[in-house]
PDB file of C-alpha atoms in Angstrom:
ATOM      1  CA  MET A  96      10.735  -3.572  15.775  1.00  0.00           C
ATOM      2  CA  SER A  97      12.704  -1.087  13.919  1.00  0.00           C
ATOM      3  CA  VAL A  98      11.949   2.421  13.877  1.00  0.00           C
ATOM      4  CA  VAL A  99      10.038   3.659  10.424  1.00  0.00           C
ATOM      5  CA  ASP A 100      11.168   7.296   9.130  1.00  0.00           C
ATOM      6  CA  ASP A 101       8.497   7.812   6.938  1.00  0.00           C
ATOM      7  CA  TRP A 102       5.021   6.836   5.964  1.00  0.00           C
ATOM      8  CA  ILE A 103       2.970   6.877   2.784  1.00  0.00           C
ATOM      9  CA  ASP A 104      -0.346   8.116   2.798  1.00  0.00           C
ATOM     10  CA  THR A 105      -3.221   5.376   1.471  1.00  0.00           C
ATOM     11  CA  GLY A 106      -5.784   8.223   0.687  1.00  0.00           C
ATOM     12  CA  SER A 107      -7.877   6.869   3.195  1.00  0.00           C
ATOM     13  CA  TYR A 108      -7.877   8.244   6.919  1.00  0.00           C
ATOM     14  CA  ALA A 109      -9.430   4.948   8.171  1.00  0.00           C
ATOM     15  CA  LEU A 110      -7.403   2.823   6.057  1.00  0.00           C
ATOM     16  CA  ASN A 111      -4.169   4.808   7.538  1.00  0.00           C
ATOM     17  CA  ALA A 112      -5.416   4.351  11.285  1.00  0.00           C
ATOM     18  CA  ILE A 113      -5.956   0.901  10.466  1.00  0.00           C
ATOM     19  CA  ILE A 114      -2.436   0.190   8.945  1.00  0.00           C
ATOM     20  CA  SER A 115      -0.399   2.643  11.212  1.00  0.00           C
ATOM     21  CA  GLY A 116      -2.615   3.844  14.002  1.00  0.00           C
ATOM     22  CA  SER A 117      -2.921   7.154  12.911  1.00  0.00           C
ATOM     23  CA  LEU A 118      -5.001   8.914  10.704  1.00  0.00           C
ATOM     24  CA  TYR A 119      -2.002  10.827   8.773  1.00  0.00           C
ATOM     25  CA  LYS A 120       0.498   7.967   8.325  1.00  0.00           C
ATOM     26  CA  GLY A 121      -0.550   5.014   6.305  1.00  0.00           C
ATOM     27  CA  VAL A 122       1.991   2.655   4.885  1.00  0.00           C
ATOM     28  CA  PRO A 123       5.720   2.508   6.264  1.00  0.00           C
ATOM     29  CA  VAL A 124       8.455   3.112   3.717  1.00  0.00           C
ATOM     30  CA  GLY A 125      10.973   0.531   3.437  1.00  0.00           C
ATOM     31  CA  ARG A 126       8.671  -2.361   4.571  1.00  0.00           C
ATOM     32  CA  ILE A 127       6.895  -4.984   2.257  1.00  0.00           C
ATOM     33  CA  PHE A 128       3.154  -4.091   2.194  1.00  0.00           C
ATOM     34  CA  GLY A 129       0.589  -6.502   0.837  1.00  0.00           C
ATOM     35  CA  LEU A 130      -3.012  -6.179   0.028  1.00  0.00           C
ATOM     36  CA  ALA A 131      -5.173  -9.409  -0.223  1.00  0.00           C
ATOM     37  CA  GLY A 132      -8.927  -9.666  -1.203  1.00  0.00           C
ATOM     38  CA  PRO A 133     -11.448 -11.151  -3.876  1.00  0.00           C
ATOM     39  CA  THR A 134     -11.239  -9.901  -7.110  1.00  0.00           C
ATOM     40  CA  GLY A 135     -12.999  -6.756  -7.748  1.00  0.00           C
ATOM     41  CA  SER A 136     -12.420  -5.468  -4.036  1.00  0.00           C
ATOM     42  CA  CYS A 137     -10.420  -2.359  -5.012  1.00  0.00           C
ATOM     43  CA  LYS A 138      -7.024  -3.572  -4.407  1.00  0.00           C
ATOM     44  CA  THR A 139      -5.166  -2.345  -7.407  1.00  0.00           C
ATOM     45  CA  PHE A 140      -7.189   1.120  -6.797  1.00  0.00           C
ATOM     46  CA  ILE A 141      -5.637   1.463  -3.375  1.00  0.00           C
ATOM     47  CA  MET A 142      -2.470   0.042  -4.707  1.00  0.00           C
ATOM     48  CA  LYS A 143      -2.421   3.062  -7.467  1.00  0.00           C
ATOM     49  CA  LYS A 144      -3.204   5.784  -5.038  1.00  0.00           C
ATOM     50  CA  ILE A 145      -0.454   4.299  -2.514  1.00  0.00           C
ATOM     51  CA  MET A 146       2.008   4.456  -5.436  1.00  0.00           C
ATOM     52  CA  ALA A 147       0.944   7.982  -6.648  1.00  0.00           C
ATOM     53  CA  ASN A 148       1.625   9.259  -3.060  1.00  0.00           C
ATOM     54  CA  ALA A 149       4.783   7.732  -2.649  1.00  0.00           C
ATOM     55  CA  GLN A 150       6.139   9.219  -5.985  1.00  0.00           C
ATOM     56  CA  GLN A 151       4.997  12.769  -5.024  1.00  0.00           C
ATOM     57  CA  LYS A 152       7.624  11.994  -2.012  1.00  0.00           C
ATOM     58  CA  TRP A 153      10.106  11.120  -4.846  1.00  0.00           C
ATOM     59  CA  TYR A 154      10.061   7.247  -3.691  1.00  0.00           C
ATOM     60  CA  MET A 155      10.466   4.633  -6.445  1.00  0.00           C
ATOM     61  CA  PRO A 156       7.606   1.878  -5.435  1.00  0.00           C
ATOM     62  CA  VAL A 157       7.678  -1.427  -6.634  1.00  0.00           C
ATOM     63  CA  ILE A 158       4.485  -3.460  -7.117  1.00  0.00           C
ATOM     64  CA  TRP A 159       4.080  -7.402  -7.721  1.00  0.00           C
ATOM     65  CA  HIS A 160       0.689  -8.154  -9.062  1.00  0.00           C
ATOM     66  CA  SER A 161      -0.795 -11.610  -8.646  1.00  0.00           C
ATOM     67  CA  ASP A 162      -4.526 -11.237  -9.156  1.00  0.00           C
ATOM     68  CA  LEU A 163      -5.684 -14.421 -10.587  1.00  0.00           C
ATOM     69  CA  ALA A 164      -2.422 -16.171 -10.590  1.00  0.00           C
ATOM     70  CA  PHE A 165      -3.675 -18.893  -8.105  1.00  0.00           C
ATOM     71  CA  ASP A 166      -5.745 -21.666  -9.375  1.00  0.00           C
ATOM     72  CA  ILE A 167      -7.102 -23.771  -6.715  1.00  0.00           C
ATOM     73  CA  ASN A 168      -8.078 -26.368  -8.885  1.00  0.00           C
ATOM     74  CA  THR A 169      -4.564 -27.411 -10.021  1.00  0.00           C
TER      75      THR A 169
END
């Protein structure tokens, strides 16, 4: 895999460790990162925190939000 130059903190040490293996890293810059889960599981809250931390480092985050876009009955 390629070398990651920078990381964006998620705001949670536990989530940082799960994603990157370090309490202080988080989400790799320049990579596609996705969160999936049921409605009401704080996906949007976590993404807003990551986006705010990215903006503090002068990055321009992009988000594709597809919550409730899939209907299992169709």
